[in-house]
Amino acid sequence: MIYISILLKDIIQRNKIRNVNTLDKIIRHMIDNIGHTFSARNISKYFKHEHITISENTINNYLKFCSEAYLINKVEREDLKGKKILQTQEKYYISDHGFNQVLVGKNQNKISQILENIVYLELLRYGFEIYIGKFNDLEIDFICKKRDYKIYVQVSYILVDEKTREREFKPLLKIKDNYPKYVISLDEYTQSYEGIKHINLIDFLKIEDFNKFLFNKI
C-alpha cells in the first residue's frame, strides 16, 4: 500500500520517529479534517479533550515531516486587506484524497471538503502558487498566483438556494481588483454573476490548457 510505504520510509524511518501511534493519530485527524483551518494549539487542545497529551512542538514537527514526504500540502493564509501572509490558521490538503477513504472513510459525509481538495490538486497541477484568502471575516478558498498573474476561486458542492449563492459569491465581490474570479460547483446549470464566472466542476477538470482557457474565456 502506497500510504504504508510513505509512512514507513519517508516519515518514520527518515525522521527516526519513535511514537508511531501519536503520528498516526495526527495524520488521521488531519485527513479527517481536510480543508479546515488549523493551528498546532487547536490540535493539541483537541487531543487533550480526548485525554491524549501531544505538545504543539511535536504536532508542528510531525506536520512538517508529512509535508516533506508529500503526504499532505500546507496552504498558508493571505490577508487581502493587509497584503501579508499570516502565520496562523493554515489549511492542509492531502496529496491523494483516496487516502481519506482508506484511513478515515465517510467520504459521502464530506463531499464539500473532498471537492475542495480535488480543485486544490488540479490548481496545483496547473502550476499555481496557492494561498487561502482572508478578507475581514470572509474567506476565499484559493488565491492562485503565477508570475504576475492571479485568480480567485471559491469551491461549493451545490448552490441550492439564494443564501448559498450569496455566501459563495460575496467574498469574491469584496475584491475590487480585475483578476479573474471563479465559483466552481457540481451544479449542472451555472450562472455567472457580476463578472464572477460560475463553472461546473466536471467542465473545470476537463480543461486541458488552463492558460488558454483563461485568456480565451474571460
PDB file of C-alpha atoms in Angstrom:
ATOM      1  CA  MET A   1       0.000   0.000   0.000  1.00  0.00           C
ATOM      2  CA  ILE A   2       1.345   3.415  -1.008  1.00  0.00           C
ATOM      3  CA  TYR A   3       0.338   5.052   2.285  1.00  0.00           C
ATOM      4  CA  ILE A   4       2.216   2.480   4.374  1.00  0.00           C
ATOM      5  CA  SER A   5       5.307   2.913   2.187  1.00  0.00           C
ATOM      6  CA  ILE A   6       5.221   6.710   2.615  1.00  0.00           C
ATOM      7  CA  LEU A   7       4.586   6.395   6.333  1.00  0.00           C
ATOM      8  CA  LEU A   8       7.405   3.930   6.999  1.00  0.00           C
ATOM      9  CA  LYS A   9      10.141   5.032   4.590  1.00  0.00           C
ATOM     10  CA  ASP A  10       9.572   8.754   4.085  1.00  0.00           C
ATOM     11  CA  ILE A  11       8.321   9.770   7.516  1.00  0.00           C
ATOM     12  CA  ILE A  12       9.072   7.290  10.310  1.00  0.00           C
ATOM     13  CA  GLN A  13      12.474   5.953   9.205  1.00  0.00           C
ATOM     14  CA  ARG A  14      13.769   9.195   7.709  1.00  0.00           C
ATOM     15  CA  ASN A  15      12.909  11.240  10.794  1.00  0.00           C
ATOM     16  CA  LYS A  16      13.571   8.474  13.351  1.00  0.00           C
ATOM     17  CA  ILE A  17      10.113   8.756  14.867  1.00  0.00           C
ATOM     18  CA  ARG A  18       9.542   6.546  17.884  1.00  0.00           C
ATOM     19  CA  ASN A  19       5.989   7.442  18.837  1.00  0.00           C
ATOM     20  CA  VAL A  20       4.314   5.999  15.749  1.00  0.00           C
ATOM     21  CA  ASN A  21       0.924   5.846  17.460  1.00  0.00           C
ATOM     22  CA  THR A  22       0.919   9.615  18.029  1.00  0.00           C
ATOM     23  CA  LEU A  23       1.985  10.254  14.444  1.00  0.00           C
ATOM     24  CA  ASP A  24      -0.836   8.045  13.168  1.00  0.00           C
ATOM     25  CA  LYS A  25      -3.415   9.888  15.298  1.00  0.00           C
ATOM     26  CA  ILE A  26      -2.264  13.273  13.977  1.00  0.00           C
ATOM     27  CA  ILE A  27      -2.326  12.096  10.359  1.00  0.00           C
ATOM     28  CA  ARG A  28      -5.791  10.608  10.686  1.00  0.00           C
ATOM     29  CA  HIS A  29      -7.070  13.757  12.390  1.00  0.00           C
ATOM     30  CA  MET A  30      -5.679  15.950   9.607  1.00  0.00           C
ATOM     31  CA  ILE A  31      -7.088  13.739   6.862  1.00  0.00           C
ATOM     32  CA  ASP A  32     -10.479  13.681   8.569  1.00  0.00           C
ATOM     33  CA  ASN A  33     -10.474  17.495   8.573  1.00  0.00           C
ATOM     34  CA  ILE A  34      -9.028  18.393   5.180  1.00  0.00           C
ATOM     35  CA  GLY A  35      -9.899  21.907   4.104  1.00  0.00           C
ATOM     36  CA  HIS A  36     -10.369  23.182   7.680  1.00  0.00           C
ATOM     37  CA  THR A  37      -8.108  25.848   9.151  1.00  0.00           C
ATOM     38  CA  PHE A  38      -5.697  24.562  11.802  1.00  0.00           C
ATOM     39  CA  SER A  39      -3.177  25.607  14.359  1.00  0.00           C
ATOM     40  CA  ALA A  40      -0.928  23.349  16.425  1.00  0.00           C
ATOM     41  CA  ARG A  41      -2.511  24.810  19.556  1.00  0.00           C
ATOM     42  CA  ASN A  42      -6.021  23.860  18.472  1.00  0.00           C
ATOM     43  CA  ILE A  43      -4.933  20.342  17.524  1.00  0.00           C
ATOM     44  CA  SER A  44      -3.209  19.940  20.887  1.00  0.00           C
ATOM     45  CA  LYS A  45      -6.391  21.104  22.671  1.00  0.00           C
ATOM     46  CA  TYR A  46      -8.480  18.662  20.646  1.00  0.00           C
ATOM     47  CA  PHE A  47      -6.327  15.706  21.675  1.00  0.00           C
ATOM     48  CA  LYS A  48      -6.234  16.904  25.275  1.00  0.00           C
ATOM     49  CA  HIS A  49     -10.024  16.761  25.250  1.00  0.00           C
ATOM     50  CA  GLU A  50      -9.616  13.152  24.088  1.00  0.00           C
ATOM     51  CA  HIS A  51      -7.283  12.573  27.083  1.00  0.00           C
ATOM     52  CA  ILE A  52      -4.191  12.418  24.853  1.00  0.00           C
ATOM     53  CA  THR A  53      -1.276  14.754  25.531  1.00  0.00           C
ATOM     54  CA  ILE A  54       0.611  15.939  22.436  1.00  0.00           C
ATOM     55  CA  SER A  55       2.766  19.060  22.541  1.00  0.00           C
ATOM     56  CA  GLU A  56       2.439  21.824  19.945  1.00  0.00           C
ATOM     57  CA  ASN A  57       6.087  21.336  19.039  1.00  0.00           C
ATOM     58  CA  THR A  58       5.522  17.632  18.300  1.00  0.00           C
ATOM     59  CA  ILE A  59       2.480  18.462  16.174  1.00  0.00           C
ATOM     60  CA  ASN A  60       4.402  21.074  14.164  1.00  0.00           C
ATOM     61  CA  ASN A  61       7.289  18.661  13.602  1.00  0.00           C
ATOM     62  CA  TYR A  62       5.051  15.787  12.510  1.00  0.00           C
ATOM     63  CA  LEU A  63       3.095  18.017  10.114  1.00  0.00           C
ATOM     64  CA  LYS A  64       6.387  19.265   8.679  1.00  0.00           C
ATOM     65  CA  PHE A  65       7.589  15.683   8.148  1.00  0.00           C
ATOM     66  CA  CYS A  66       4.308  14.755   6.435  1.00  0.00           C
ATOM     67  CA  SER A  67       4.569  17.790   4.157  1.00  0.00           C
ATOM     68  CA  GLU A  68       8.163  16.954   3.259  1.00  0.00           C
ATOM     69  CA  ALA A  69       7.004  13.441   2.334  1.00  0.00           C
ATOM     70  CA  TYR A  70       4.270  14.970   0.125  1.00  0.00           C
ATOM     71  CA  LEU A  71       1.556  13.184   2.070  1.00  0.00           C
ATOM     72  CA  ILE A  72      -0.150  16.490   2.843  1.00  0.00           C
ATOM     73  CA  ASN A  73       0.220  20.004   1.471  1.00  0.00           C
ATOM     74  CA  LYS A  74       0.253  23.080   3.679  1.00  0.00           C
ATOM     75  CA  VAL A  75      -1.552  26.180   2.377  1.00  0.00           C
ATOM     76  CA  GLU A  76      -0.920  29.476   4.146  1.00  0.00           C
ATOM     77  CA  ARG A  77      -3.416  32.319   4.569  1.00  0.00           C
ATOM     78  CA  GLU A  78      -3.062  35.684   2.896  1.00  0.00           C
ATOM     79  CA  ASP A  79      -4.712  38.786   4.345  1.00  0.00           C
ATOM     80  CA  LEU A  80      -6.032  40.556   1.256  1.00  0.00           C
ATOM     81  CA  LYS A  81      -6.547  43.857   3.077  1.00  0.00           C
ATOM     82  CA  GLY A  82      -3.226  43.849   4.913  1.00  0.00           C
ATOM     83  CA  LYS A  83      -1.469  42.273   1.899  1.00  0.00           C
ATOM     84  CA  LYS A  84       0.569  39.910   4.037  1.00  0.00           C
ATOM     85  CA  ILE A  85       0.948  36.191   4.681  1.00  0.00           C
ATOM     86  CA  LEU A  86      -0.455  35.144   8.068  1.00  0.00           C
ATOM     87  CA  GLN A  87       1.431  32.692  10.246  1.00  0.00           C
ATOM     88  CA  THR A  88      -1.586  31.000  11.827  1.00  0.00           C
ATOM     89  CA  GLN A  89      -4.702  29.067  10.838  1.00  0.00           C
ATOM     90  CA  GLU A  90      -3.337  27.485   7.677  1.00  0.00           C
ATOM     91  CA  LYS A  91      -5.054  24.641   5.836  1.00  0.00           C
ATOM     92  CA  TYR A  92      -3.818  21.211   4.794  1.00  0.00           C
ATOM     93  CA  TYR A  93      -4.845  19.179   1.773  1.00  0.00           C
ATOM     94  CA  ILE A  94      -3.987  15.555   1.158  1.00  0.00           C
ATOM     95  CA  SER A  95      -1.929  14.676  -1.913  1.00  0.00           C
ATOM     96  CA  ASP A  96      -4.251  11.795  -2.824  1.00  0.00           C
ATOM     97  CA  HIS A  97      -7.778  12.040  -1.464  1.00  0.00           C
ATOM     98  CA  GLY A  98      -8.076   8.260  -1.875  1.00  0.00           C
ATOM     99  CA  PHE A  99      -6.095   8.043   1.375  1.00  0.00           C
ATOM    100  CA  ASN A 100      -9.072   9.649   3.075  1.00  0.00           C
ATOM    101  CA  GLN A 101     -11.382   6.778   2.215  1.00  0.00           C
ATOM    102  CA  VAL A 102      -8.799   4.169   3.183  1.00  0.00           C
ATOM    103  CA  LEU A 103      -7.843   5.671   6.545  1.00  0.00           C
ATOM    104  CA  VAL A 104     -10.947   7.508   7.680  1.00  0.00           C
ATOM    105  CA  GLY A 105     -13.836   6.689   5.352  1.00  0.00           C
ATOM    106  CA  LYS A 106     -17.086   8.672   5.435  1.00  0.00           C
ATOM    107  CA  ASN A 107     -16.342  10.289   2.060  1.00  0.00           C
ATOM    108  CA  GLN A 108     -20.056  10.682   1.405  1.00  0.00           C
ATOM    109  CA  ASN A 109     -20.351  12.849   4.525  1.00  0.00           C
ATOM    110  CA  LYS A 110     -17.572  15.205   3.462  1.00  0.00           C
ATOM    111  CA  ILE A 111     -18.363  15.944  -0.160  1.00  0.00           C
ATOM    112  CA  SER A 112     -17.607  19.681   0.083  1.00  0.00           C
ATOM    113  CA  GLN A 113     -14.197  19.024   1.654  1.00  0.00           C
ATOM    114  CA  ILE A 114     -13.321  16.411  -0.953  1.00  0.00           C
ATOM    115  CA  LEU A 115     -14.363  18.675  -3.825  1.00  0.00           C
ATOM    116  CA  GLU A 116     -12.179  21.434  -2.369  1.00  0.00           C
ATOM    117  CA  ASN A 117      -9.250  19.007  -2.181  1.00  0.00           C
ATOM    118  CA  ILE A 118      -9.817  17.931  -5.804  1.00  0.00           C
ATOM    119  CA  VAL A 119      -9.849  21.541  -7.034  1.00  0.00           C
ATOM    120  CA  TYR A 120      -6.733  22.330  -4.986  1.00  0.00           C
ATOM    121  CA  LEU A 121      -4.794  19.447  -6.562  1.00  0.00           C
ATOM    122  CA  GLU A 122      -5.898  20.496 -10.045  1.00  0.00           C
ATOM    123  CA  LEU A 123      -4.844  24.115  -9.469  1.00  0.00           C
ATOM    124  CA  LEU A 124      -1.515  22.828  -8.171  1.00  0.00           C
ATOM    125  CA  ARG A 125      -1.155  20.777 -11.349  1.00  0.00           C
ATOM    126  CA  TYR A 126      -1.657  23.957 -13.369  1.00  0.00           C
ATOM    127  CA  GLY A 127       1.429  25.370 -11.671  1.00  0.00           C
ATOM    128  CA  PHE A 128      -0.170  27.924  -9.365  1.00  0.00           C
ATOM    129  CA  GLU A 129       1.246  29.059  -6.033  1.00  0.00           C
ATOM    130  CA  ILE A 130      -1.809  28.749  -3.801  1.00  0.00           C
ATOM    131  CA  TYR A 131      -2.975  30.577  -0.683  1.00  0.00           C
ATOM    132  CA  ILE A 132      -6.168  30.821   1.351  1.00  0.00           C
ATOM    133  CA  GLY A 133      -7.672  34.303   1.172  1.00  0.00           C
ATOM    134  CA  LYS A 134      -8.856  36.286   4.184  1.00  0.00           C
ATOM    135  CA  PHE A 135     -10.873  39.474   3.749  1.00  0.00           C
ATOM    136  CA  ASN A 136     -12.000  40.747   7.160  1.00  0.00           C
ATOM    137  CA  ASP A 137     -14.172  37.867   8.440  1.00  0.00           C
ATOM    138  CA  LEU A 138     -14.723  36.371   4.979  1.00  0.00           C
ATOM    139  CA  GLU A 139     -12.699  33.566   3.400  1.00  0.00           C
ATOM    140  CA  ILE A 140     -11.723  32.962  -0.208  1.00  0.00           C
ATOM    141  CA  ASP A 141     -10.934  29.298  -0.740  1.00  0.00           C
ATOM    142  CA  PHE A 142      -7.972  29.827  -3.059  1.00  0.00           C
ATOM    143  CA  ILE A 143      -5.803  32.696  -4.259  1.00  0.00           C
ATOM    144  CA  CYS A 144      -3.764  31.278  -7.119  1.00  0.00           C
ATOM    145  CA  LYS A 145      -0.656  33.082  -8.340  1.00  0.00           C
ATOM    146  CA  LYS A 146       1.631  32.508 -11.279  1.00  0.00           C
ATOM    147  CA  ARG A 147       4.290  35.110 -12.009  1.00  0.00           C
ATOM    148  CA  ASP A 148       2.465  38.483 -12.172  1.00  0.00           C
ATOM    149  CA  TYR A 149      -0.966  36.899 -12.662  1.00  0.00           C
ATOM    150  CA  LYS A 150      -3.550  35.507 -10.253  1.00  0.00           C
ATOM    151  CA  ILE A 151      -7.092  34.171  -9.985  1.00  0.00           C
ATOM    152  CA  TYR A 152      -9.529  33.740  -7.109  1.00  0.00           C
ATOM    153  CA  VAL A 153     -11.520  30.528  -6.631  1.00  0.00           C
ATOM    154  CA  GLN A 154     -14.441  29.507  -4.430  1.00  0.00           C
ATOM    155  CA  VAL A 155     -15.492  25.850  -4.258  1.00  0.00           C
ATOM    156  CA  SER A 156     -19.004  24.729  -3.352  1.00  0.00           C
ATOM    157  CA  TYR A 157     -20.955  21.478  -3.551  1.00  0.00           C
ATOM    158  CA  ILE A 158     -24.225  22.798  -4.990  1.00  0.00           C
ATOM    159  CA  LEU A 159     -25.651  26.313  -4.905  1.00  0.00           C
ATOM    160  CA  VAL A 160     -29.006  25.095  -3.651  1.00  0.00           C
ATOM    161  CA  ASP A 161     -30.584  28.453  -2.864  1.00  0.00           C
ATOM    162  CA  GLU A 162     -30.001  32.194  -2.883  1.00  0.00           C
ATOM    163  CA  LYS A 163     -28.451  32.121   0.583  1.00  0.00           C
ATOM    164  CA  THR A 164     -25.806  29.654  -0.584  1.00  0.00           C
ATOM    165  CA  ARG A 165     -25.153  31.699  -3.736  1.00  0.00           C
ATOM    166  CA  GLU A 166     -24.678  34.835  -1.661  1.00  0.00           C
ATOM    167  CA  ARG A 167     -22.292  33.035   0.712  1.00  0.00           C
ATOM    168  CA  GLU A 168     -20.072  31.831  -2.137  1.00  0.00           C
ATOM    169  CA  PHE A 169     -20.108  34.959  -4.291  1.00  0.00           C
ATOM    170  CA  LYS A 170     -19.920  37.554  -1.504  1.00  0.00           C
ATOM    171  CA  PRO A 171     -16.210  37.151  -0.619  1.00  0.00           C
ATOM    172  CA  LEU A 172     -15.237  37.467  -4.295  1.00  0.00           C
ATOM    173  CA  LEU A 173     -17.408  40.548  -4.758  1.00  0.00           C
ATOM    174  CA  LYS A 174     -15.454  42.262  -1.978  1.00  0.00           C
ATOM    175  CA  ILE A 175     -12.239  42.028  -4.016  1.00  0.00           C
ATOM    176  CA  LYS A 176     -12.004  45.096  -6.216  1.00  0.00           C
ATOM    177  CA  ASP A 177      -9.081  44.195  -8.479  1.00  0.00           C
ATOM    178  CA  ASN A 178      -9.630  42.976 -12.039  1.00  0.00           C
ATOM    179  CA  TYR A 179      -8.170  39.488 -11.775  1.00  0.00           C
ATOM    180  CA  PRO A 180     -10.489  36.594 -12.764  1.00  0.00           C
ATOM    181  CA  LYS A 181     -12.803  35.193 -10.105  1.00  0.00           C
ATOM    182  CA  TYR A 182     -14.482  31.777 -10.202  1.00  0.00           C
ATOM    183  CA  VAL A 183     -17.046  29.759  -8.292  1.00  0.00           C
ATOM    184  CA  ILE A 184     -16.711  26.023  -9.007  1.00  0.00           C
ATOM    185  CA  SER A 185     -19.537  23.647  -8.076  1.00  0.00           C
ATOM    186  CA  LEU A 186     -21.368  20.498  -9.192  1.00  0.00           C
ATOM    187  CA  ASP A 187     -24.363  22.445 -10.468  1.00  0.00           C
ATOM    188  CA  GLU A 188     -25.306  21.360 -13.987  1.00  0.00           C
ATOM    189  CA  TYR A 189     -26.752  24.804 -14.668  1.00  0.00           C
ATOM    190  CA  THR A 190     -24.214  27.541 -13.997  1.00  0.00           C
ATOM    191  CA  GLN A 191     -24.932  31.247 -13.812  1.00  0.00           C
ATOM    192  CA  SER A 192     -22.162  33.839 -13.668  1.00  0.00           C
ATOM    193  CA  TYR A 193     -22.754  36.987 -11.629  1.00  0.00           C
ATOM    194  CA  GLU A 194     -21.170  40.444 -11.567  1.00  0.00           C
ATOM    195  CA  GLY A 195     -18.220  39.263 -13.653  1.00  0.00           C
ATOM    196  CA  ILE A 196     -17.625  36.179 -11.480  1.00  0.00           C
ATOM    197  CA  LYS A 197     -17.568  33.012 -13.583  1.00  0.00           C
ATOM    198  CA  HIS A 198     -19.570  30.031 -12.320  1.00  0.00           C
ATOM    199  CA  ILE A 199     -18.096  26.750 -13.621  1.00  0.00           C
ATOM    200  CA  ASN A 200     -19.244  23.161 -13.331  1.00  0.00           C
ATOM    201  CA  LEU A 201     -16.581  21.027 -11.620  1.00  0.00           C
ATOM    202  CA  ILE A 202     -16.562  18.371 -14.341  1.00  0.00           C
ATOM    203  CA  ASP A 203     -16.043  21.045 -17.011  1.00  0.00           C
ATOM    204  CA  PHE A 204     -13.235  22.503 -14.910  1.00  0.00           C
ATOM    205  CA  LEU A 205     -11.499  19.122 -14.675  1.00  0.00           C
ATOM    206  CA  LYS A 206     -11.752  18.694 -18.453  1.00  0.00           C
ATOM    207  CA  ILE A 207      -9.702  21.822 -19.154  1.00  0.00           C
ATOM    208  CA  GLU A 208      -6.544  20.688 -20.932  1.00  0.00           C
ATOM    209  CA  ASP A 209      -4.770  24.045 -21.266  1.00  0.00           C
ATOM    210  CA  PHE A 210      -5.700  26.300 -18.365  1.00  0.00           C
ATOM    211  CA  ASN A 211      -3.689  29.276 -19.620  1.00  0.00           C
ATOM    212  CA  LYS A 212      -5.514  29.110 -22.948  1.00  0.00           C
ATOM    213  CA  PHE A 213      -8.816  28.792 -21.104  1.00  0.00           C
ATOM    214  CA  LEU A 214      -8.096  31.882 -19.007  1.00  0.00           C
ATOM    215  CA  PHE A 215      -7.211  34.168 -21.839  1.00  0.00           C
ATOM    216  CA  ASN A 216      -9.831  32.904 -24.286  1.00  0.00           C
ATOM    217  CA  LYS A 217     -12.823  32.727 -21.973  1.00  0.00           C
ATOM    218  CA  ILE A 218     -12.561  35.863 -19.828  1.00  0.00           C
TER     219      ILE A 218
END
